[in-house]
Amino acid sequence: MPDHRAADIKPTDALHHVVVLAYDGLCTFEFGIALEAFALPRPEFDFPWYRCSIAGIDPEIRAMGGFRVATDAGIELIDHADTVIIPGWRGADVMPDVALCDALRRAHARGCRLVSICSGVFVLAASGLLANGRATTHWRYTDRLHTMYPDIEIVDDVLYVENSQIITSAGSSAGIDACLHVIRSDHGAQVANVVARRLVMPPHRDGGQAQYVEAPVQERPGKSIAAVLDWARGKLAEPIEIGEMANFSGLSERTFLRRFREGTGMAPLKWLRRERVLRAMKLLEETSLPLGDIAEQCGFQSMETFRIAFRDIAHVPPARYRNRFRIGQPA
């Protein structure tokens, strides 16, 4: 594997301090995700990695699996953090201490980035930091989160949501996607790709969590929805009609629409639009094709529709996305 050095990859200007919270009843997997992403030495890079500390918010930290966790300091570490990660939480109904909520509010007010993994969203919600904002969590907890905090707009078909310097992620493994997003935002696409390769993860998964929600087994003739998705991904440069997708599946259009929503959590046209943008993101990162050619290769009928769709999903215009994440581009 080629070595990626500082001449090729953009480092952060200063050592970014990531503080990972540890609490009694700690969710071991989520905690491990944060340490893997930000505490593990990265000799493949020619610049300093993050400074990572563990803040203990309880006198004793017993993690799932029966082991105890040594911490670097207590809750006061939050006041010195650039990013705070909340790796799960001990229960939706367990309210965090007032001191923790106050520390998180202070951190956010001074521009600190806050990241929750899975049920860690309940800590942010209890702190009032998600009020009138967008967030996500594991699909098992979305109804509970809505009941407890109805002023939060819950996005239940994504792996993570970023809103006002707060990132919330879905099920536990979606925490990896959220951490890669943080690395990508701080260091650019190529660095995130290298870290993802070491994690044996794709740099950007293009699925939501809807496919993991329990649904009744469908025993009907015809191709699976997964086969239709693969077929459509191979034809993104062409116009694709819902009727074509239904015909390929071997189902009636009405049944196909129901099965498609059950399998993906969204309507076919919304899914197609999203897939076209994801394809465009890849081309912007990896090629020097003009924007017009990318729009055409991704099936957009005009530059205007391309720009609108891209901004809606990526939250930045295509040209700005390329400037920020183009692989091999000098810092």
mmCIF file of C-alpha atoms in Angstrom:
data_model
loop_
_atom_site.group_PDB
_atom_site.id
_atom_site.type_symbol
_atom_site.label_atom_id
_atom_site.label_comp_id
_atom_site.label_asym_id
_atom_site.label_seq_id
_atom_site.Cartn_x
_atom_site.Cartn_y
_atom_site.Cartn_z
ATOM 1 C CA MET A 1 0.000 0.000 0.000
ATOM 2 C CA PRO A 2 1.440 3.421 -0.893
ATOM 3 C CA ASP A 3 2.520 5.614 1.981
ATOM 4 C CA HIS A 4 0.508 8.842 2.319
ATOM 5 C CA ARG A 5 2.708 11.608 3.657
ATOM 6 C CA ALA A 6 2.187 15.207 4.644
ATOM 7 C CA ALA A 7 3.109 16.437 1.170
ATOM 8 C CA ASP A 8 0.025 14.678 -0.173
ATOM 9 C CA ILE A 9 -2.410 14.915 2.722
ATOM 10 C CA LYS A 10 -3.702 17.978 4.500
ATOM 11 C CA PRO A 11 -3.062 17.942 8.293
ATOM 12 C CA THR A 12 -4.869 19.990 10.856
ATOM 13 C CA ASP A 13 -3.083 23.197 11.832
ATOM 14 C CA ALA A 14 -3.034 22.424 15.576
ATOM 15 C CA LEU A 15 -3.314 19.335 17.730
ATOM 16 C CA HIS A 16 -7.055 18.813 18.102
ATOM 17 C CA HIS A 17 -8.135 17.608 21.548
ATOM 18 C CA VAL A 18 -10.775 14.860 21.531
ATOM 19 C CA VAL A 19 -12.330 14.016 24.900
ATOM 20 C CA VAL A 20 -14.199 10.720 25.177
ATOM 21 C CA LEU A 21 -16.644 10.424 28.080
ATOM 22 C CA ALA A 22 -16.545 7.329 30.290
ATOM 23 C CA TYR A 23 -19.321 6.488 32.749
ATOM 24 C CA ASP A 24 -20.256 3.619 35.008
ATOM 25 C CA GLY A 25 -21.994 1.007 32.848
ATOM 26 C CA LEU A 26 -19.929 2.136 29.852
ATOM 27 C CA CYS A 27 -20.962 0.814 26.417
ATOM 28 C CA THR A 28 -17.760 -0.985 25.483
ATOM 29 C CA PHE A 29 -18.185 -1.184 21.712
ATOM 30 C CA GLU A 30 -19.071 2.484 21.272
ATOM 31 C CA PHE A 31 -16.191 3.484 23.559
ATOM 32 C CA GLY A 32 -13.814 1.350 21.516
ATOM 33 C CA ILE A 33 -14.942 3.017 18.275
ATOM 34 C CA ALA A 34 -13.955 6.447 19.586
ATOM 35 C CA LEU A 35 -10.544 5.263 20.807
ATOM 36 C CA GLU A 36 -9.846 3.392 17.569
ATOM 37 C CA ALA A 37 -10.588 6.516 15.538
ATOM 38 C CA PHE A 38 -8.850 9.171 17.631
ATOM 39 C CA ALA A 39 -6.434 7.571 20.141
ATOM 40 C CA LEU A 40 -4.736 4.906 18.014
ATOM 41 C CA PRO A 41 -1.276 5.986 16.754
ATOM 42 C CA ARG A 42 -1.220 6.693 13.004
ATOM 43 C CA PRO A 43 2.368 6.120 11.793
ATOM 44 C CA GLU A 44 1.114 6.169 8.205
ATOM 45 C CA PHE A 45 0.737 9.955 8.497
ATOM 46 C CA ASP A 46 3.608 12.410 8.678
ATOM 47 C CA PHE A 47 1.817 14.825 10.991
ATOM 48 C CA PRO A 48 0.532 14.628 14.577
ATOM 49 C CA TRP A 49 -2.782 12.861 15.060
ATOM 50 C CA TYR A 50 -5.462 13.906 17.535
ATOM 51 C CA ARG A 51 -4.751 14.268 21.215
ATOM 52 C CA CYS A 52 -7.278 11.959 22.887
ATOM 53 C CA SER A 53 -8.239 11.927 26.570
ATOM 54 C CA ILE A 54 -10.751 9.950 28.617
ATOM 55 C CA ALA A 55 -12.945 11.941 30.992
ATOM 56 C CA GLY A 56 -14.501 9.938 33.808
ATOM 57 C CA ILE A 57 -17.844 11.301 34.947
ATOM 58 C CA ASP A 58 -18.295 8.754 37.754
ATOM 59 C CA PRO A 59 -15.952 7.777 40.628
ATOM 60 C CA GLU A 60 -15.691 4.224 39.276
ATOM 61 C CA ILE A 61 -16.023 3.205 35.624
ATOM 62 C CA ARG A 62 -17.149 -0.376 35.088
ATOM 63 C CA ALA A 63 -17.636 -1.231 31.441
ATOM 64 C CA MET A 64 -19.786 -3.901 29.839
ATOM 65 C CA GLY A 65 -17.745 -7.094 29.824
ATOM 66 C CA GLY A 66 -16.656 -6.792 33.431
ATOM 67 C CA PHE A 67 -13.548 -4.624 33.195
ATOM 68 C CA ARG A 68 -12.732 -1.247 34.732
ATOM 69 C CA VAL A 69 -11.534 1.787 32.797
ATOM 70 C CA ALA A 70 -8.700 4.100 33.836
ATOM 71 C CA THR A 71 -9.390 7.746 33.007
ATOM 72 C CA ASP A 72 -7.144 10.753 32.424
ATOM 73 C CA ALA A 73 -9.213 13.166 34.506
ATOM 74 C CA GLY A 74 -12.798 14.015 35.354
ATOM 75 C CA ILE A 75 -15.552 16.115 33.868
ATOM 76 C CA GLU A 76 -13.308 19.198 33.880
ATOM 77 C CA LEU A 77 -11.637 17.854 30.720
ATOM 78 C CA ILE A 78 -14.718 18.903 28.748
ATOM 79 C CA ASP A 79 -13.745 22.543 29.287
ATOM 80 C CA HIS A 80 -10.514 21.929 27.346
ATOM 81 C CA ALA A 81 -11.909 19.829 24.501
ATOM 82 C CA ASP A 82 -12.233 20.647 20.814
ATOM 83 C CA THR A 83 -14.465 17.600 20.298
ATOM 84 C CA VAL A 84 -16.408 15.650 22.920
ATOM 85 C CA ILE A 85 -17.649 12.128 22.167
ATOM 86 C CA ILE A 86 -20.464 10.475 24.113
ATOM 87 C CA PRO A 87 -20.137 6.735 23.406
ATOM 88 C CA GLY A 88 -23.636 5.458 24.179
ATOM 89 C CA TRP A 89 -25.395 5.905 27.494
ATOM 90 C CA ARG A 90 -26.557 3.704 30.353
ATOM 91 C CA GLY A 91 -30.242 4.085 29.568
ATOM 92 C CA ALA A 92 -32.749 6.376 27.906
ATOM 93 C CA ASP A 93 -34.484 6.966 31.233
ATOM 94 C CA VAL A 94 -31.264 7.668 33.153
ATOM 95 C CA MET A 95 -30.890 11.438 33.320
ATOM 96 C CA PRO A 96 -27.313 12.737 33.216
ATOM 97 C CA ASP A 97 -26.072 14.849 36.105
ATOM 98 C CA VAL A 98 -26.659 18.583 35.961
ATOM 99 C CA ALA A 99 -22.878 19.145 36.055
ATOM 100 C CA LEU A 100 -22.420 17.101 32.873
ATOM 101 C CA CYS A 101 -25.236 18.918 31.083
ATOM 102 C CA ASP A 102 -23.791 22.287 32.115
ATOM 103 C CA ALA A 103 -20.315 21.296 30.905
ATOM 104 C CA LEU A 104 -21.676 20.206 27.516
ATOM 105 C CA ARG A 105 -23.641 23.438 27.119
ATOM 106 C CA ARG A 106 -20.543 25.487 27.929
ATOM 107 C CA ALA A 107 -18.485 23.484 25.472
ATOM 108 C CA HIS A 108 -21.004 23.924 22.664
ATOM 109 C CA ALA A 109 -21.323 27.647 23.356
ATOM 110 C CA ARG A 110 -17.585 28.143 22.797
ATOM 111 C CA GLY A 111 -17.630 26.179 19.527
ATOM 112 C CA CYS A 112 -16.692 22.689 20.684
ATOM 113 C CA ARG A 113 -17.978 19.884 18.452
ATOM 114 C CA LEU A 114 -20.169 17.292 20.197
ATOM 115 C CA VAL A 115 -20.608 13.742 18.900
ATOM 116 C CA SER A 116 -22.984 11.085 20.226
ATOM 117 C CA ILE A 117 -22.931 7.409 19.294
ATOM 118 C CA CYS A 118 -26.181 5.437 19.471
ATOM 119 C CA SER A 119 -27.955 6.079 22.805
ATOM 120 C CA GLY A 120 -25.518 8.872 23.687
ATOM 121 C CA VAL A 121 -28.051 11.144 21.999
ATOM 122 C CA PHE A 122 -30.122 11.076 25.203
ATOM 123 C CA VAL A 123 -27.364 12.947 27.032
ATOM 124 C CA LEU A 124 -27.386 15.719 24.427
ATOM 125 C CA ALA A 125 -31.182 15.794 24.454
ATOM 126 C CA ALA A 126 -31.297 16.076 28.243
ATOM 127 C CA SER A 127 -28.846 18.978 28.000
ATOM 128 C CA GLY A 128 -31.297 20.857 25.779
ATOM 129 C CA LEU A 129 -28.758 21.069 22.959
ATOM 130 C CA LEU A 130 -30.954 19.276 20.437
ATOM 131 C CA ALA A 131 -34.105 21.341 20.999
ATOM 132 C CA ASN A 132 -35.649 22.426 17.676
ATOM 133 C CA GLY A 133 -32.791 20.722 15.837
ATOM 134 C CA ARG A 134 -32.233 17.532 13.849
ATOM 135 C CA ALA A 135 -30.801 14.317 15.275
ATOM 136 C CA THR A 136 -30.750 10.566 14.868
ATOM 137 C CA THR A 137 -30.196 7.495 17.020
ATOM 138 C CA HIS A 138 -30.542 3.721 16.817
ATOM 139 C CA TRP A 139 -33.882 2.775 15.258
ATOM 140 C CA ARG A 140 -34.865 1.007 18.494
ATOM 141 C CA TYR A 141 -34.734 4.336 20.342
ATOM 142 C CA THR A 142 -36.340 6.734 17.858
ATOM 143 C CA ASP A 143 -39.881 6.389 19.253
ATOM 144 C CA ARG A 144 -38.618 6.773 22.802
ATOM 145 C CA LEU A 145 -36.580 9.846 21.872
ATOM 146 C CA HIS A 146 -39.590 11.424 20.164
ATOM 147 C CA THR A 147 -41.811 10.742 23.178
ATOM 148 C CA MET A 148 -39.345 12.246 25.636
ATOM 149 C CA TYR A 149 -38.227 15.164 23.451
ATOM 150 C CA PRO A 150 -40.933 16.025 20.895
ATOM 151 C CA ASP A 151 -39.170 19.254 19.905
ATOM 152 C CA ILE A 152 -36.350 17.292 18.221
ATOM 153 C CA GLU A 153 -36.694 16.527 14.513
ATOM 154 C CA ILE A 154 -35.671 12.864 14.347
ATOM 155 C CA VAL A 155 -34.132 11.690 11.080
ATOM 156 C CA ASP A 156 -34.527 7.927 11.109
ATOM 157 C CA ASP A 157 -33.158 6.891 7.700
ATOM 158 C CA VAL A 158 -29.521 8.001 7.964
ATOM 159 C CA LEU A 159 -26.331 6.827 9.650
ATOM 160 C CA TYR A 160 -25.523 10.203 11.191
ATOM 161 C CA VAL A 161 -26.760 13.808 11.275
ATOM 162 C CA GLU A 162 -24.678 16.962 11.647
ATOM 163 C CA ASN A 163 -26.435 20.061 12.902
ATOM 164 C CA SER A 164 -24.826 23.152 14.460
ATOM 165 C CA GLN A 165 -21.548 21.494 15.490
ATOM 166 C CA ILE A 166 -23.448 18.512 16.904
ATOM 167 C CA ILE A 167 -23.191 15.085 15.280
ATOM 168 C CA THR A 168 -25.547 12.301 16.299
ATOM 169 C CA SER A 169 -25.149 8.788 14.923
ATOM 170 C CA ALA A 170 -27.527 5.875 14.585
ATOM 171 C CA GLY A 171 -26.885 2.288 15.702
ATOM 172 C CA SER A 172 -23.574 1.453 17.355
ATOM 173 C CA SER A 173 -21.573 0.691 14.192
ATOM 174 C CA ALA A 174 -22.813 3.956 12.647
ATOM 175 C CA GLY A 175 -20.489 5.567 15.169
ATOM 176 C CA ILE A 176 -17.640 4.496 12.891
ATOM 177 C CA ASP A 177 -19.261 6.404 10.028
ATOM 178 C CA ALA A 178 -19.677 9.466 12.239
ATOM 179 C CA CYS A 179 -16.033 9.328 13.375
ATOM 180 C CA LEU A 180 -14.853 8.999 9.767
ATOM 181 C CA HIS A 181 -16.994 12.039 8.969
ATOM 182 C CA VAL A 182 -15.198 13.976 11.722
ATOM 183 C CA ILE A 183 -11.807 12.939 10.342
ATOM 184 C CA ARG A 184 -12.914 13.818 6.831
ATOM 185 C CA SER A 185 -14.089 17.262 7.964
ATOM 186 C CA ASP A 186 -10.816 17.937 9.788
ATOM 187 C CA HIS A 187 -8.270 16.410 7.412
ATOM 188 C CA GLY A 188 -9.957 15.854 4.046
ATOM 189 C CA ALA A 189 -11.021 12.883 1.965
ATOM 190 C CA GLN A 190 -7.674 11.161 1.494
ATOM 191 C CA VAL A 191 -6.869 10.963 5.195
ATOM 192 C CA ALA A 192 -10.348 9.593 5.943
ATOM 193 C CA ASN A 193 -9.912 7.030 3.166
ATOM 194 C CA VAL A 194 -6.637 5.803 4.658
ATOM 195 C CA VAL A 195 -8.173 5.481 8.132
ATOM 196 C CA ALA A 196 -11.215 3.703 6.671
ATOM 197 C CA ARG A 197 -8.939 1.245 4.868
ATOM 198 C CA ARG A 198 -7.169 0.437 8.135
ATOM 199 C CA LEU A 199 -10.576 -0.094 9.739
ATOM 200 C CA VAL A 200 -11.572 -2.283 6.772
ATOM 201 C CA MET A 201 -14.504 0.057 6.240
ATOM 202 C CA PRO A 202 -15.751 1.964 3.199
ATOM 203 C CA PRO A 203 -14.907 5.690 3.596
ATOM 204 C CA HIS A 204 -18.573 6.598 3.163
ATOM 205 C CA ARG A 205 -21.325 4.017 3.500
ATOM 206 C CA ASP A 206 -24.276 4.862 1.315
ATOM 207 C CA GLY A 207 -26.967 3.100 3.336
ATOM 208 C CA GLY A 208 -29.282 4.240 6.079
ATOM 209 C CA GLN A 209 -30.465 2.188 9.020
ATOM 210 C CA ALA A 210 -33.921 1.427 7.627
ATOM 211 C CA GLN A 211 -32.695 -1.888 6.240
ATOM 212 C CA TYR A 212 -31.998 -3.102 9.784
ATOM 213 C CA VAL A 213 -35.531 -2.584 11.093
ATOM 214 C CA GLU A 214 -37.352 -5.861 11.579
ATOM 215 C CA ALA A 215 -39.846 -6.554 8.818
ATOM 216 C CA PRO A 216 -41.914 -9.656 7.997
ATOM 217 C CA VAL A 217 -40.286 -12.116 5.624
ATOM 218 C CA GLN A 218 -41.697 -11.685 2.141
ATOM 219 C CA GLU A 219 -42.169 -14.932 0.215
ATOM 220 C CA ARG A 220 -43.193 -13.701 -3.191
ATOM 221 C CA PRO A 221 -41.853 -14.487 -6.661
ATOM 222 C CA GLY A 222 -39.570 -12.049 -8.457
ATOM 223 C CA LYS A 223 -36.143 -10.535 -7.858
ATOM 224 C CA SER A 224 -35.205 -9.130 -4.460
ATOM 225 C CA ILE A 225 -35.192 -5.399 -3.855
ATOM 226 C CA ALA A 226 -31.406 -5.655 -3.430
ATOM 227 C CA ALA A 227 -31.154 -6.882 -7.033
ATOM 228 C CA VAL A 228 -33.208 -3.904 -8.208
ATOM 229 C CA LEU A 229 -30.889 -1.527 -6.337
ATOM 230 C CA ASP A 230 -27.835 -3.058 -7.992
ATOM 231 C CA TRP A 231 -29.514 -2.855 -11.411
ATOM 232 C CA ALA A 232 -30.439 0.802 -10.892
ATOM 233 C CA ARG A 233 -26.947 1.744 -9.686
ATOM 234 C CA GLY A 234 -25.603 0.435 -12.973
ATOM 235 C CA LYS A 235 -27.935 2.716 -14.936
ATOM 236 C CA LEU A 236 -27.677 6.007 -13.031
ATOM 237 C CA ALA A 237 -26.536 7.874 -16.140
ATOM 238 C CA GLU A 238 -29.876 7.072 -17.800
ATOM 239 C CA PRO A 239 -33.431 8.127 -16.972
ATOM 240 C CA ILE A 240 -35.019 5.453 -14.762
ATOM 241 C CA GLU A 241 -38.765 5.182 -14.356
ATOM 242 C CA ILE A 242 -40.531 3.516 -11.445
ATOM 243 C CA GLY A 243 -42.311 1.255 -13.939
ATOM 244 C CA GLU A 244 -38.941 -0.004 -15.211
ATOM 245 C CA MET A 245 -37.829 -0.830 -11.696
ATOM 246 C CA ALA A 246 -41.091 -2.635 -10.992
ATOM 247 C CA ASN A 247 -40.791 -4.621 -14.229
ATOM 248 C CA PHE A 248 -37.234 -5.639 -13.361
ATOM 249 C CA SER A 249 -38.395 -6.810 -9.928
ATOM 250 C CA GLY A 250 -41.167 -8.945 -11.403
ATOM 251 C CA LEU A 251 -43.739 -7.275 -9.150
ATOM 252 C CA SER A 252 -46.720 -5.098 -9.826
ATOM 253 C CA GLU A 253 -45.951 -1.410 -9.431
ATOM 254 C CA ARG A 254 -48.103 -1.112 -6.331
ATOM 255 C CA THR A 255 -46.445 -4.102 -4.655
ATOM 256 C CA PHE A 256 -43.017 -2.929 -5.744
ATOM 257 C CA LEU A 257 -43.523 0.500 -4.176
ATOM 258 C CA ARG A 258 -44.550 -1.075 -0.883
ATOM 259 C CA ARG A 259 -41.655 -3.549 -0.907
ATOM 260 C CA PHE A 260 -39.156 -0.857 -1.878
ATOM 261 C CA ARG A 261 -40.167 1.379 1.026
ATOM 262 C CA GLU A 262 -40.047 -1.583 3.410
ATOM 263 C CA GLY A 263 -36.538 -2.435 2.237
ATOM 264 C CA THR A 264 -34.950 1.007 1.991
ATOM 265 C CA GLY A 265 -37.078 3.292 4.137
ATOM 266 C CA MET A 266 -37.699 5.710 1.264
ATOM 267 C CA ALA A 267 -39.534 6.065 -2.036
ATOM 268 C CA PRO A 268 -37.755 4.990 -5.266
ATOM 269 C CA LEU A 269 -37.372 8.517 -6.675
ATOM 270 C CA LYS A 270 -35.875 9.804 -3.427
ATOM 271 C CA TRP A 271 -33.488 6.844 -3.357
ATOM 272 C CA LEU A 272 -32.456 7.439 -6.984
ATOM 273 C CA ARG A 273 -31.777 11.121 -6.328
ATOM 274 C CA ARG A 274 -29.610 10.238 -3.355
ATOM 275 C CA GLU A 275 -27.673 7.579 -5.286
ATOM 276 C CA ARG A 276 -27.000 10.024 -8.119
ATOM 277 C CA VAL A 277 -25.551 12.536 -5.653
ATOM 278 C CA LEU A 278 -23.396 9.873 -3.994
ATOM 279 C CA ARG A 279 -22.038 8.911 -7.405
ATOM 280 C CA ALA A 280 -21.333 12.591 -8.090
ATOM 281 C CA MET A 281 -19.476 12.930 -4.777
ATOM 282 C CA LYS A 282 -17.190 10.060 -5.748
ATOM 283 C CA LEU A 283 -16.475 11.585 -9.169
ATOM 284 C CA LEU A 284 -15.773 14.988 -7.624
ATOM 285 C CA GLU A 285 -13.271 13.418 -5.230
ATOM 286 C CA GLU A 286 -11.506 11.147 -7.704
ATOM 287 C CA THR A 287 -11.628 12.857 -11.105
ATOM 288 C CA SER A 288 -11.108 16.245 -12.746
ATOM 289 C CA LEU A 289 -14.209 15.923 -14.933
ATOM 290 C CA PRO A 290 -16.095 19.184 -15.537
ATOM 291 C CA LEU A 291 -19.231 19.603 -13.445
ATOM 292 C CA GLY A 292 -21.413 19.351 -16.517
ATOM 293 C CA ASP A 293 -19.952 15.939 -17.414
ATOM 294 C CA ILE A 294 -20.437 14.717 -13.851
ATOM 295 C CA ALA A 295 -24.048 15.866 -13.847
ATOM 296 C CA GLU A 296 -24.627 14.000 -17.115
ATOM 297 C CA GLN A 297 -22.901 10.812 -15.941
ATOM 298 C CA CYS A 298 -25.035 10.819 -12.805
ATOM 299 C CA GLY A 299 -28.306 11.199 -14.700
ATOM 300 C CA PHE A 300 -29.170 14.814 -13.931
ATOM 301 C CA GLN A 301 -31.010 16.500 -16.776
ATOM 302 C CA SER A 302 -29.590 19.976 -16.095
ATOM 303 C CA MET A 303 -26.914 21.699 -14.047
ATOM 304 C CA GLU A 304 -29.607 23.426 -12.015
ATOM 305 C CA THR A 305 -31.223 20.174 -10.894
ATOM 306 C CA PHE A 306 -27.737 18.765 -10.178
ATOM 307 C CA ARG A 307 -26.759 21.720 -8.001
ATOM 308 C CA ILE A 308 -30.069 21.704 -6.098
ATOM 309 C CA ALA A 309 -29.936 17.956 -5.403
ATOM 310 C CA PHE A 310 -26.251 18.039 -4.458
ATOM 311 C CA ARG A 311 -26.636 20.935 -2.028
ATOM 312 C CA ASP A 312 -29.722 19.306 -0.494
ATOM 313 C CA ILE A 313 -27.839 16.097 0.301
ATOM 314 C CA ALA A 314 -24.184 17.166 0.702
ATOM 315 C CA HIS A 315 -25.054 20.600 2.216
ATOM 316 C CA VAL A 316 -22.437 22.352 0.038
ATOM 317 C CA PRO A 317 -22.293 23.210 -3.685
ATOM 318 C CA PRO A 318 -20.458 20.694 -5.937
ATOM 319 C CA ALA A 319 -17.515 23.003 -6.633
ATOM 320 C CA ARG A 320 -16.916 23.655 -2.944
ATOM 321 C CA TYR A 321 -17.156 19.934 -2.203
ATOM 322 C CA ARG A 322 -14.484 19.248 -4.844
ATOM 323 C CA ASN A 323 -12.192 21.970 -3.483
ATOM 324 C CA ARG A 324 -12.422 20.513 -0.021
ATOM 325 C CA PHE A 325 -12.252 16.784 -0.718
ATOM 326 C CA ARG A 326 -10.477 16.252 -4.036
ATOM 327 C CA ILE A 327 -7.959 13.427 -3.556
ATOM 328 C CA GLY A 328 -4.382 14.409 -4.342
ATOM 329 C CA GLN A 329 -5.185 18.110 -4.264
ATOM 330 C CA PRO A 330 -2.494 20.153 -2.492
ATOM 331 C CA ALA A 331 -3.462 21.651 0.870
#
